[in-house]
Coordinates of C-alpha atoms and ligand atoms in Angstrom, one line a residue:
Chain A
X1 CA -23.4 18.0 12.5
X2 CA -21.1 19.1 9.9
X3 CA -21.1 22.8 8.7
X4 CA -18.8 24.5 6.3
X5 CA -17.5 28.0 6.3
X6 CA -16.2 29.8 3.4
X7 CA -14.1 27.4 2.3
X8 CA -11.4 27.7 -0.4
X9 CA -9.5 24.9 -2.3
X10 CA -7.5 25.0 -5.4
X11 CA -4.9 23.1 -7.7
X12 CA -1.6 25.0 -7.6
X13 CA -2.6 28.5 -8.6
X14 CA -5.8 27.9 -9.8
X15 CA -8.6 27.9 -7.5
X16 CA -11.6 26.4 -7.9
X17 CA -14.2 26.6 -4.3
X18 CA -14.4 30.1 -4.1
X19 CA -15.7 30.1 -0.6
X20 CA -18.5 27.5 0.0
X21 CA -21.0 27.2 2.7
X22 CA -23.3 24.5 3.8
X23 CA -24.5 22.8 6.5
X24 CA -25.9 18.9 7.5
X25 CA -28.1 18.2 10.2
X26 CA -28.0 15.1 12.3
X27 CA -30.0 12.5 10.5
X28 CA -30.9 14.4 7.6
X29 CA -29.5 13.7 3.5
X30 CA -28.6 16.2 1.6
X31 CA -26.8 16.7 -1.5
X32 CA -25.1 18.6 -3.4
X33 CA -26.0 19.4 -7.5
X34 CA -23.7 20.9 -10.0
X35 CA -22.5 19.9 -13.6
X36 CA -18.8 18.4 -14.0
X37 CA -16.2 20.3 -13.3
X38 CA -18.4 22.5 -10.8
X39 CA -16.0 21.4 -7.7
X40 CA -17.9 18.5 -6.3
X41 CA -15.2 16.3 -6.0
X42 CA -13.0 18.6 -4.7
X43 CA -15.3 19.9 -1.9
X44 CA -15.7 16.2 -0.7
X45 CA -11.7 15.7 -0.7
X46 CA -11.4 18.8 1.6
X47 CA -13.8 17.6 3.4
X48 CA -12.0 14.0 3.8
X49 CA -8.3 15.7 4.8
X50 CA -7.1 14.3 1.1
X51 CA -7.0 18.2 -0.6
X52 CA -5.2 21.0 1.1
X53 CA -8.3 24.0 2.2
X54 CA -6.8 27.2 1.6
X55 CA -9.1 29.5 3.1
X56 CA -12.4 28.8 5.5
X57 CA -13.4 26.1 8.0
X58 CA -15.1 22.7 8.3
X59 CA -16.7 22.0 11.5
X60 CA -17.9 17.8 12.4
X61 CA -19.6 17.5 15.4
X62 CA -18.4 20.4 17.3
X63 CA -14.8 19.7 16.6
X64 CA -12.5 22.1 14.0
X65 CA -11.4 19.2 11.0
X66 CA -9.0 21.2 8.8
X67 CA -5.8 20.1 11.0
X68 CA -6.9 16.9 11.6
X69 CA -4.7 14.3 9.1
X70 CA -7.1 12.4 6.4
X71 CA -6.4 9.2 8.5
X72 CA -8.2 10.2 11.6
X73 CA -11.3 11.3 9.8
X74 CA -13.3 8.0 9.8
X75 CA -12.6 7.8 13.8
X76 CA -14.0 11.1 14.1
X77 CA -16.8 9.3 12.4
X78 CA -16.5 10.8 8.6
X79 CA -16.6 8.1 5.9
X80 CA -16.5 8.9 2.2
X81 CA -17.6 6.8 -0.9
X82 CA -15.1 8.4 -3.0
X83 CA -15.2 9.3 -6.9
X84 CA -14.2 6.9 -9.3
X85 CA -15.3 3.8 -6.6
X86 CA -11.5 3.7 -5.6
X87 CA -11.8 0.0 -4.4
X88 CA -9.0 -2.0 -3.7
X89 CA -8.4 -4.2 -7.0
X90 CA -6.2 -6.4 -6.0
X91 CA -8.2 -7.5 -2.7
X92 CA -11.0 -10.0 -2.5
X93 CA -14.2 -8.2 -2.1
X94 CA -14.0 -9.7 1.5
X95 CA -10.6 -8.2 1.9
X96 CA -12.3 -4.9 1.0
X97 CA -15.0 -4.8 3.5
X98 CA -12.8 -6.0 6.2
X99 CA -10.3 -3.0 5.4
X100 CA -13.6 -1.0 6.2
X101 CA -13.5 -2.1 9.2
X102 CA -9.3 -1.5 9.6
X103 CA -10.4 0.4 12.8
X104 CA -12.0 -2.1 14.5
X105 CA -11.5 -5.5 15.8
X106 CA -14.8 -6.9 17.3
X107 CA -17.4 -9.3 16.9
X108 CA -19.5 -6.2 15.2
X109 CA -16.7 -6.7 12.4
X110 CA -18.7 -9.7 11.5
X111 CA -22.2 -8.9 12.0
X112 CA -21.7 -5.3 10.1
X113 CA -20.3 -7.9 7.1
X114 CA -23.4 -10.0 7.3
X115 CA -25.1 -6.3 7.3
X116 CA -23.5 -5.3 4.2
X117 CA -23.7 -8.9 2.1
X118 CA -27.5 -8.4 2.9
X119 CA -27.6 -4.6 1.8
X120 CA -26.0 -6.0 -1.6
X121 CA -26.3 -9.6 -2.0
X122 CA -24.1 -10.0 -5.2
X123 CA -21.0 -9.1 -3.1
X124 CA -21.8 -12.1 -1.1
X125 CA -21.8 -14.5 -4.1
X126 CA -18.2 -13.0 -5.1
X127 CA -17.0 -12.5 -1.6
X128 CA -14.0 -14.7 -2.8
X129 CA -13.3 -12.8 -6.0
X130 CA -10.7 -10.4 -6.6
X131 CA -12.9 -7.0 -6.6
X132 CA -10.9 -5.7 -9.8
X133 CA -13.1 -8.2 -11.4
X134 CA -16.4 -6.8 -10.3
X135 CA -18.8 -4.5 -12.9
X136 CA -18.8 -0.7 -12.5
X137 CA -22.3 -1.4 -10.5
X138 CA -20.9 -3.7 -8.5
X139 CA -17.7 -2.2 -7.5
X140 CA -19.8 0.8 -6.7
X141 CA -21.9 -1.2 -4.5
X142 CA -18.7 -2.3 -2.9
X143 CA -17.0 0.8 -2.0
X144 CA -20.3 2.2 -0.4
X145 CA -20.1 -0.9 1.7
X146 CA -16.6 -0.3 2.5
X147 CA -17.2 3.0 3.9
X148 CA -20.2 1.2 6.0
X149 CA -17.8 -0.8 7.8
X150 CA -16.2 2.1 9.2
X151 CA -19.1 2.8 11.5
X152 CA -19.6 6.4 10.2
X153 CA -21.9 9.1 11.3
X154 CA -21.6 10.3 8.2
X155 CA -21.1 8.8 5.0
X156 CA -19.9 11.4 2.3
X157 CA -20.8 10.0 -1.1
X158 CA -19.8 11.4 -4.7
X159 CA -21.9 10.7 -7.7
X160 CA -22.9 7.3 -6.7
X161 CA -24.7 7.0 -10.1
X162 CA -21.9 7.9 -12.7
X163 CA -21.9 5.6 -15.3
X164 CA -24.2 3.1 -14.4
X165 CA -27.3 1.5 -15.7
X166 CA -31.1 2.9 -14.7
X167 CA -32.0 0.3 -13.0
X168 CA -28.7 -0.1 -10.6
X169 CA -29.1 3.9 -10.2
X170 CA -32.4 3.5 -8.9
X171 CA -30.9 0.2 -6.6
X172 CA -28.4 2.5 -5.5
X173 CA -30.8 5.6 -4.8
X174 CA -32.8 3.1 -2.4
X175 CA -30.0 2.2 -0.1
X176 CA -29.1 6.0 0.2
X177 CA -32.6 6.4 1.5
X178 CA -32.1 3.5 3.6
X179 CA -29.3 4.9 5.4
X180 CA -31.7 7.1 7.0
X181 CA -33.2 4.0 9.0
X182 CA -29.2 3.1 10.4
X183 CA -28.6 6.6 11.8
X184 CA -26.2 7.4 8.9
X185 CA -26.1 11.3 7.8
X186 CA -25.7 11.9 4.3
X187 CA -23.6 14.6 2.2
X188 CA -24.8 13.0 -1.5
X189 CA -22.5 15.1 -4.7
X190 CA -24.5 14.5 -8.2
X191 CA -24.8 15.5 -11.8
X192 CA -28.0 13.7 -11.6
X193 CA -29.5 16.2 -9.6
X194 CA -33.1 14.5 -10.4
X195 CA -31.8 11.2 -8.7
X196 CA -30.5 13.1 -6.1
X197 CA -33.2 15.2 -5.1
X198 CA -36.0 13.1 -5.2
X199 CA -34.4 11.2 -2.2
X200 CA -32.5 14.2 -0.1
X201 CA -34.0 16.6 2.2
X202 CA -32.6 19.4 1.2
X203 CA -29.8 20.6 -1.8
X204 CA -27.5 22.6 -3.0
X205 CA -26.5 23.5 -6.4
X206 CA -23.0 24.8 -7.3
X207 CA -21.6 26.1 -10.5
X208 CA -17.7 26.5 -10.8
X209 CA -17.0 26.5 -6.8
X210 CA -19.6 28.9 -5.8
X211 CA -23.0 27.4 -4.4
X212 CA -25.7 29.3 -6.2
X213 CA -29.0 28.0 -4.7
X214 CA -30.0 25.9 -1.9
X215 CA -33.4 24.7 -0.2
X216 CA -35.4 21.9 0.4
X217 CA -35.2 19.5 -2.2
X218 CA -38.6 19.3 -3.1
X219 CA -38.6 23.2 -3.7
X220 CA -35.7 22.7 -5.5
X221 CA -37.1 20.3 -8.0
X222 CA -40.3 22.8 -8.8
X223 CA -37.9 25.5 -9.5
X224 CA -38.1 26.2 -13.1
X225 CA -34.3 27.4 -13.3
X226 CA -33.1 24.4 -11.8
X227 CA -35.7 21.9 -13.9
X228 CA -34.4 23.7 -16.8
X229 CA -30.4 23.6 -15.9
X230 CA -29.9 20.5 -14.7
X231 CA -33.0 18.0 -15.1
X232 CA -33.5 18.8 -19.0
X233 CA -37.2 19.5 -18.7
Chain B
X1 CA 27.6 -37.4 -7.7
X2 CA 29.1 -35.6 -5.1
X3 CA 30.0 -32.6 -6.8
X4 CA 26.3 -31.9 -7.6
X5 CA 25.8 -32.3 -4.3
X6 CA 28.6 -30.0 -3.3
X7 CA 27.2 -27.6 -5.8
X8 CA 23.6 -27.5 -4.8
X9 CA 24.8 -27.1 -1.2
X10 CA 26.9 -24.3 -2.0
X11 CA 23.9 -22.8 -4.3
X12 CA 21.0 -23.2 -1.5
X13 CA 23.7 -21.3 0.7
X14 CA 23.4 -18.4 -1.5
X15 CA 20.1 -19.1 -2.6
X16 CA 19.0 -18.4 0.7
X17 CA 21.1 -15.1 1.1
X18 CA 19.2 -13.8 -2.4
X19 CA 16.0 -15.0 -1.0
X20 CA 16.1 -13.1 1.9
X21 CA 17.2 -9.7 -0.3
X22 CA 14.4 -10.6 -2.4
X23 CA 11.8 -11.2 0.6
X24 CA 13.2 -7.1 1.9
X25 CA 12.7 -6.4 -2.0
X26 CA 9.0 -7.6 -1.7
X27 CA 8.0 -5.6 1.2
X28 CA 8.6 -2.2 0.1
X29 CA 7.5 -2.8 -3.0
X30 CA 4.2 -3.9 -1.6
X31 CA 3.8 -0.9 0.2
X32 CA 5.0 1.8 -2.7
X33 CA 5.4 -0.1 -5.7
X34 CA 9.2 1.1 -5.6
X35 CA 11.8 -1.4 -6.0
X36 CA 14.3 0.1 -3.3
X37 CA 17.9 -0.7 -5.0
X38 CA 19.5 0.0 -2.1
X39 CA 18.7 -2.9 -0.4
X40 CA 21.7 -4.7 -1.2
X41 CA 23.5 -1.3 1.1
X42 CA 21.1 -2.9 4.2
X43 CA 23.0 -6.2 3.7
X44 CA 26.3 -4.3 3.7
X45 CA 25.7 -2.5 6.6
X46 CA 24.6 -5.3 8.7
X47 CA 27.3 -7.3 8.1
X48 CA 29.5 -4.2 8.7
X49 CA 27.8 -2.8 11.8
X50 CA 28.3 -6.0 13.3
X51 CA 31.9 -7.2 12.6
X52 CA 32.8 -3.4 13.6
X53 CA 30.7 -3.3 16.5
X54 CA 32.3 -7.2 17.9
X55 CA 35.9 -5.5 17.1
X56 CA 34.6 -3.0 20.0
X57 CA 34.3 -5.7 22.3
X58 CA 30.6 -6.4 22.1
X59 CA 29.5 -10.3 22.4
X60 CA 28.7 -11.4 18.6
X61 CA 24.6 -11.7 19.4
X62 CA 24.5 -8.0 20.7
X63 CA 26.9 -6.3 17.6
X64 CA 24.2 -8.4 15.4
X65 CA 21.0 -6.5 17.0
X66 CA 22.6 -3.2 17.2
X67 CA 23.4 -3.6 13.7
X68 CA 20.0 -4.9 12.8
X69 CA 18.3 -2.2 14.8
X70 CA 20.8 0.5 13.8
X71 CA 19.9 -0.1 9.9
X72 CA 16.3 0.0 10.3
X73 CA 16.6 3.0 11.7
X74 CA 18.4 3.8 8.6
X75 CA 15.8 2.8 6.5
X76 CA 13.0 4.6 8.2
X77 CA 15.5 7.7 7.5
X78 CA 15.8 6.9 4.3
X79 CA 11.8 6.9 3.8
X80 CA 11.2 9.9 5.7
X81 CA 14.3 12.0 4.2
X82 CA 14.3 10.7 0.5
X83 CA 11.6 9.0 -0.6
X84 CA 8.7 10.7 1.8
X85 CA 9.2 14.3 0.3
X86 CA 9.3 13.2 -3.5
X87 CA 5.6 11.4 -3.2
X88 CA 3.7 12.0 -5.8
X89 CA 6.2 11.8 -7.8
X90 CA 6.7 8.7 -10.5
X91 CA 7.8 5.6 -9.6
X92 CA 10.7 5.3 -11.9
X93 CA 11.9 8.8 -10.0
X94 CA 11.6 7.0 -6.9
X95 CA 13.6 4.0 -8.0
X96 CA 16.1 6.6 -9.3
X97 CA 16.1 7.9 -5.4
X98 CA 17.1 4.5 -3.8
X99 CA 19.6 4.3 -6.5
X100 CA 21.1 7.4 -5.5
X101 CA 20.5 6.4 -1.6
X102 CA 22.7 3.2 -2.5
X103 CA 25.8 5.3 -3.5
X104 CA 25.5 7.2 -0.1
X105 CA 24.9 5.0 2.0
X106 CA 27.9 3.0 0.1
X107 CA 29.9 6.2 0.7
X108 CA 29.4 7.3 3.9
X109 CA 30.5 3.2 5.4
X110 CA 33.6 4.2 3.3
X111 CA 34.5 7.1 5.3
X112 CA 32.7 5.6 8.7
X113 CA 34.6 2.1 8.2
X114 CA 37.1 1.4 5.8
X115 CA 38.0 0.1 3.1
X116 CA 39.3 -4.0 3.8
X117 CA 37.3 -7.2 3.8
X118 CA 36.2 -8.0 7.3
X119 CA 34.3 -10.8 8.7
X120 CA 33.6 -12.2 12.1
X121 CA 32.9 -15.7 13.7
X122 CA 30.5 -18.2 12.8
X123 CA 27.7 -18.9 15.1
X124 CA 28.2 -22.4 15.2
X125 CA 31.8 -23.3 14.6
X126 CA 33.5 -24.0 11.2
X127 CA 33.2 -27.7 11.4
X128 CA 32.0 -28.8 8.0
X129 CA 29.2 -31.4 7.9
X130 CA 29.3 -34.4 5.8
X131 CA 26.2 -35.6 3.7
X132 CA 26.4 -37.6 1.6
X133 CA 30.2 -37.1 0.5
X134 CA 29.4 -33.3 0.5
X135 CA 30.0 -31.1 3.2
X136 CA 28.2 -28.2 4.4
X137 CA 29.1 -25.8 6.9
X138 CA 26.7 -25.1 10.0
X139 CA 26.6 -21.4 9.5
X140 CA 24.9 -22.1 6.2
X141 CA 22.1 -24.0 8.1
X142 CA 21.9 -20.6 9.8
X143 CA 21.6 -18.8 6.5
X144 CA 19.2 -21.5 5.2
X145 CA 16.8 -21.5 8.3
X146 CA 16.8 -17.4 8.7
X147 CA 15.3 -17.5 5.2
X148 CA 12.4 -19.9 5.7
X149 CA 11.7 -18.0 9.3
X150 CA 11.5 -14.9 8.0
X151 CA 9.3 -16.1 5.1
X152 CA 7.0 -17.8 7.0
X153 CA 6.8 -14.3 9.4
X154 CA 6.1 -12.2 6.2
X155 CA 3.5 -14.8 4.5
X156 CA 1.6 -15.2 7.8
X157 CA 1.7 -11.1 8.2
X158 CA 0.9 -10.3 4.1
X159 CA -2.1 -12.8 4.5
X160 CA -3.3 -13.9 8.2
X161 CA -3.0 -9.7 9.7
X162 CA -4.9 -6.8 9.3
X163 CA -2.0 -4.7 9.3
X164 CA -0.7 -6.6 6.4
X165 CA -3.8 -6.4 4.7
X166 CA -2.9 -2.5 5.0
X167 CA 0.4 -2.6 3.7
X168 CA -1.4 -4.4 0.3
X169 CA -4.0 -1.5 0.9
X170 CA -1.5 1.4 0.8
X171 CA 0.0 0.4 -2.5
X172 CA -2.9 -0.9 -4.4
X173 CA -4.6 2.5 -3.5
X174 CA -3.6 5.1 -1.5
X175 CA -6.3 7.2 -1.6
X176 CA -8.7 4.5 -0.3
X177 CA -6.6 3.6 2.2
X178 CA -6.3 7.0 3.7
X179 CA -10.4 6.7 3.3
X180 CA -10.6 3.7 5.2
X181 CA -8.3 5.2 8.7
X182 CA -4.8 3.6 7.3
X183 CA -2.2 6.0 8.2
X184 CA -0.2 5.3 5.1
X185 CA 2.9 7.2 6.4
X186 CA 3.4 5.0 8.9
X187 CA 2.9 1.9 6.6
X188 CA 5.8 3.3 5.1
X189 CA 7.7 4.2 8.0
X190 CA 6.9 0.6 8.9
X191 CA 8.1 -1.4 5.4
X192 CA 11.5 0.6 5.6
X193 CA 12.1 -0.5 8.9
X194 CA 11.1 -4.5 8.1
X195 CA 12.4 -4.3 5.0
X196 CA 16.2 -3.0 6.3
X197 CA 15.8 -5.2 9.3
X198 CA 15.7 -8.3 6.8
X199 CA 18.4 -6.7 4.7
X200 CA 20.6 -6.6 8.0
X201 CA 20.1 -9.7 9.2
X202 CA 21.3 -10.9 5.5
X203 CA 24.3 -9.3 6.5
X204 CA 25.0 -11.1 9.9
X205 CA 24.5 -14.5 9.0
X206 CA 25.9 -14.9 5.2
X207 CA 29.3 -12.8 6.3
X208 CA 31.0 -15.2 8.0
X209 CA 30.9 -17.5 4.7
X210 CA 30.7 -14.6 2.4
X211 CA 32.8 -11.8 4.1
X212 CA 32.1 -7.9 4.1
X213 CA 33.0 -4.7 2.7
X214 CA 31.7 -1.2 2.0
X215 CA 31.4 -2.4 -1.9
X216 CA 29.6 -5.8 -1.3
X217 CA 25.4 -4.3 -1.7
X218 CA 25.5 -3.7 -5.1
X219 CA 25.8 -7.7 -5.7
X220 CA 23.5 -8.9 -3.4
X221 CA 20.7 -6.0 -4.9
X222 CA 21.6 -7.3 -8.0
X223 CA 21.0 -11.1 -7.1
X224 CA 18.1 -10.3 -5.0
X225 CA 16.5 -8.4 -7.3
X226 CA 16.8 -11.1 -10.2
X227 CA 15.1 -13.3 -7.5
X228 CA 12.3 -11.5 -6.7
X229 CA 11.9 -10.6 -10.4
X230 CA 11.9 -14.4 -10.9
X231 CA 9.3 -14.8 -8.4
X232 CA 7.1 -12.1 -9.5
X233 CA 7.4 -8.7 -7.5
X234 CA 5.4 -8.3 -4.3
X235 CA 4.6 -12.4 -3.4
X236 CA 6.9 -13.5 -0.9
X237 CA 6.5 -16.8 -1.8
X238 CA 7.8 -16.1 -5.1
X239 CA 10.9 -14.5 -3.7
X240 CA 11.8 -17.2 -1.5
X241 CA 11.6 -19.5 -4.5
X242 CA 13.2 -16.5 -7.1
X243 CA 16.5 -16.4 -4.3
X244 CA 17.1 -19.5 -4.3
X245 CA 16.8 -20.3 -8.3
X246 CA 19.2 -17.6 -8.7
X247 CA 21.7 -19.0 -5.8
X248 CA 20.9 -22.2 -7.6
X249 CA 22.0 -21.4 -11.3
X250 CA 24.8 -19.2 -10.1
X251 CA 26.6 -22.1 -8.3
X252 CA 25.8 -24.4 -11.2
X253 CA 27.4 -21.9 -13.8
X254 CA 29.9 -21.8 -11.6
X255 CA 30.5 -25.0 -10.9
X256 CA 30.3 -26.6 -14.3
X257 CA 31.4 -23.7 -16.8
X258 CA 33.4 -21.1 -14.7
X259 CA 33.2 -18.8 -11.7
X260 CA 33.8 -16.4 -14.2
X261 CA 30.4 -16.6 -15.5
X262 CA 28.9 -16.8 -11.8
X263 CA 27.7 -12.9 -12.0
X264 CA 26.5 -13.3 -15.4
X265 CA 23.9 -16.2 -14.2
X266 CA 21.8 -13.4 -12.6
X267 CA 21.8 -10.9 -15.3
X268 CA 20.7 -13.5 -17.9
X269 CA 17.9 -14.3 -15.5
X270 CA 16.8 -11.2 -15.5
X271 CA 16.7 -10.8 -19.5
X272 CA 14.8 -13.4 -19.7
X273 CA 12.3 -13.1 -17.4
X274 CA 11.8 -9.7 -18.5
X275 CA 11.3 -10.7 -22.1
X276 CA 9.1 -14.3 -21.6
X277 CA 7.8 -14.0 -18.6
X278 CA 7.0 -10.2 -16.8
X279 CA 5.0 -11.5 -13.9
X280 CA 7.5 -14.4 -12.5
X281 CA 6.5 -17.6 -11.6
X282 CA 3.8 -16.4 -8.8
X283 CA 3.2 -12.8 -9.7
X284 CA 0.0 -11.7 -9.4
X285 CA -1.9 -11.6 -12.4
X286 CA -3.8 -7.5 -12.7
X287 CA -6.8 -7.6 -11.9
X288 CA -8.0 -4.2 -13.0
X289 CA -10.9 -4.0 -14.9
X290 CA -10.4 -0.2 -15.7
Ligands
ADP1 N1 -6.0 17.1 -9.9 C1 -6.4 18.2 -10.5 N2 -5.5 19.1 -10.9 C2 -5.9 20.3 -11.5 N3 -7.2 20.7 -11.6 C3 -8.1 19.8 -11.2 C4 -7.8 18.6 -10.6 N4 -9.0 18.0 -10.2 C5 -9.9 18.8 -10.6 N5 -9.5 19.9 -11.2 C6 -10.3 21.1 -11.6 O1 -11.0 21.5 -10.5 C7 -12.3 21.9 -11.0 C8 -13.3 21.2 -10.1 O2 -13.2 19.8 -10.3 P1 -14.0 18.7 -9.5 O3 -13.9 19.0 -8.1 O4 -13.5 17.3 -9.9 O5 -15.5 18.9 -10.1 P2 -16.7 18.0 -10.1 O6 -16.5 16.9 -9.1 O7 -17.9 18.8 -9.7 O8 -16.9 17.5 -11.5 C9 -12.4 21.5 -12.4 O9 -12.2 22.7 -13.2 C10 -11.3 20.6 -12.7 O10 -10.8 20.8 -14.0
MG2 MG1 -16.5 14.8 -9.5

């Protein structure tokens, strides 16, 4: 469904994906494993038309994506959960979710909102509220929802988890695995490569914009370099 | 008793003129978070465009929509020549650009025009109307009712459509809105337009009470900036209300301590909301938690 080629990215002259390649099958979840700073973030933002690619190619669903603007992404069906939550403050949480939808203008508008209140029901009880207002779980919750709306085939998400509490992680981790069950590929970037893992089918670890490893994710947990790198064991 | 009322009518008349700068004020700055100073220019040139273009022989309704049209097209290549290329850059830069954008464009309808006060007809006639042992003229009805239309356009699109939604989107966070399918250049592209169109159509109803010159934007960015300031930036309901405040006081200092004072009314406004009151009377309050 989506494969990457070489590609190359940096921040004026300093560049920092030194020719990555991966690849995500229809239906399946994988991620992607590195510590901060290992070019997570930035991978994703090529991937969503939001950093210039220098070098390399993306392919989605048979179709070449580095010339297509960020905008037209999500119709190509690409969705991304970006870092940082980047909701819309000043919105209700409504607002949010209906900009989700900013493609679309059907009765499925409403039915994928019912959808998402029932997928996190706190968002319902502050459907009103201004989503600035909402916790770091919350607004999390929210801008994985947003990118729901858009009807994607693919739903890019990076480091769900930062900051929040166990038990929201482990909330969080369960509709990931859920997104299985609604047809939704998933590209999942994560320093907590455990997390991550246990629920993908198969990883990748990078280190400073090269990806060093990759197999299926249960292989990946065994691996002693990997348990000792990254899951501290 | 009368003189009040010849005051407020005189002050609404304005008011409304300031409201409507305001109201082009709010809509770019919704979009970009960049107070666009030239503004007041968009005022100038439809009022400019239009007496020049009736001096051609054109019927009075078609100079107005040639000039309205003409200056949104200026706005859109103002957006796409000026302000486009510098993004990224801080938004005190880009309020330094529409600064600059306001000399030019005052300028350039120098050289294109000239340099003498010009007006054209009212719509309605010149025959005052008595209320109340005031009178107000009918082309100030015009002023008063393009502001409430136009307000009631904006308020309906900033809350009742999607695509207003994604105006509030684009300047609350760019990024997400890119995320989401917004094609935030043409949100842009869009608010220049709207926002110049409003500036233009400023222009063709206040200048047959106000008159017209290359020189007269400065004034009416200055006013309707103190209104929308008033108001609180970005809520057109506060700029509606912020224009006419500030047409409001001006006609009052005017009226009962000097017309010399008149331009000072504004500035003092703006002092003092910037020192007890930042957010205006409706701004919004932030909501970021971060
Ligand atoms: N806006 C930026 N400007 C310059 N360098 C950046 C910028 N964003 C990230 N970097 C650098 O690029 C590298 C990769 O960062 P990033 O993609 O955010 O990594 P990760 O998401 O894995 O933590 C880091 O060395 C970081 O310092
Ligand atoms: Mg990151």
């Amino acid at each position: 469904m989506l494969t990457v080629e070489g590609l190359r990215s940096r921040y004026g002259r300093i560049e920092v994906l030194h020719g990555i390649d991966l690849h995500v099958d229809s239906g399946e979840i994988v991620t992607v494993v590195g510590a901060n700073g290992a070019g997570k973030t930035t991978l994703l933002r090529c991937l969503s038309g939001v950093q210039p690619v220098t070098g390399g190619s993306i392919t989605f669903r048979g179709e070449l994506l580095v010339p297509v603007p960020a905008y037209k992404r999500l119709r190509r069906g690409l969705a991304q959960s970006p870092e940082g939550r980047q909701i819309f403050t000043n919105l209700s949480v409504e607002e949010n979710l209906r900009l989700g939808a900013f493609l679309f203008n059907d009765e499925r508008v409403e039915k994928d909102m019912d959808d998402a209140f029932q997928m996190f029901p706190i968002l319902k009880e502050k459907r009103n509220l201004a989503a600035g207002g909402l916790s770091g779980g919350q607004q999390q919750m929210l801008a994985m929802a947003r990118a729901l709306m858009g009807r994607p085939s693919c739903l890019l998400l990076d480091e769900p988890s930062m900051g929040l509490a166990p038990i929201i992680v482990s909330q969080i981790f369960d509709v990931v695995k859920g997104l299985k069950a609604l047809n939704v590929t998933v590209l999942l970037v994560e320093q907590n490569a455990f997390g991550a893992l246990k629920i993908a089918d198969r990883g990748y670890v990078m280190e400073t914009g090269h990806i060093t490893m990759n197999g299926a994710a249960e292989e990946l947990i065994a691996d002693p370099r990997i348990r000792e790198a990254y899951l501290g064991i | 008793m009368s003189e009040l009322l010849q005051f407020l009518f005189s002050g609404i008349t304005v008011g409304a003129v300031y409201a409507l700068v305001a109201l082009g004020f709010t809509i770019i700055y919704n979009a970009s978070d960049v107070v666009n100073f030239a503004q007041g220019e968009f005022v100038m040139l439809g009022g400019m465009i239009t007496w020049f273009a009736h001096a051609q022989g054109l019927p009075l309704p078609l100079a107005a929509l040639i000039a309205i049209a003409a200056t949104a097209a200026l706005g859109v290549a103002m957006n796409k020549l000026m302000i486009e290329p510098a993004r990224g850059a801080p938004v005190v830069s880009l309020i330094i650009i529409t600064i600059g954008a306001s000399i030019f464009i005052q300028g350039a309808a120098q050289l294109v025009f000239d340099k003498q006060i010009h007006s054209f007809p009212a719509f309605s006639g010149d025959d005052p109307i008595r209320i109340g042992g005031a009178t107000i003229l009918p082309q100030s009805l015009w002023v008063i009712g393009g502001a409430l239309v136009v307000f009631l356009a904006l308020w309906l699109f900033f809350t009742r459509t999607l695509l207003g939604r994604a105006v509030l989107a684009t300047s609350n966070n760019r990024l997400a809105a890119q995320l989401v399918g917004i094609n935030t250049n043409f949100v842009m592209t869009l608010s220049f337009a709207l926002s110049a169109a409003i500036g233009a159509l400023a222009g063709v109803l206040a200048t047959p009470i106000t008159l017209t010159a290359y020189s007269v934007g400065i004034g009416f960015a200055l006013k309707g900036f103190a209104g929308a300031m008033l108001g609180g930036m970005g809520n057109p309901k506060g700029a509606l209300v912020g224009g006419f405040l500030i047409g409001l006081f001006e006609a009052m200092t005017a009226g009962y301590l000097s017309s010399q004072y008149k331009d000072a009314a504004a500035f003092i406004v703006i002092l003092a909301v910037l020192f007890f009151m930042p957010q205006g009377l409706f701004g919004r309050k932030s909501t970021d938690r971060v």
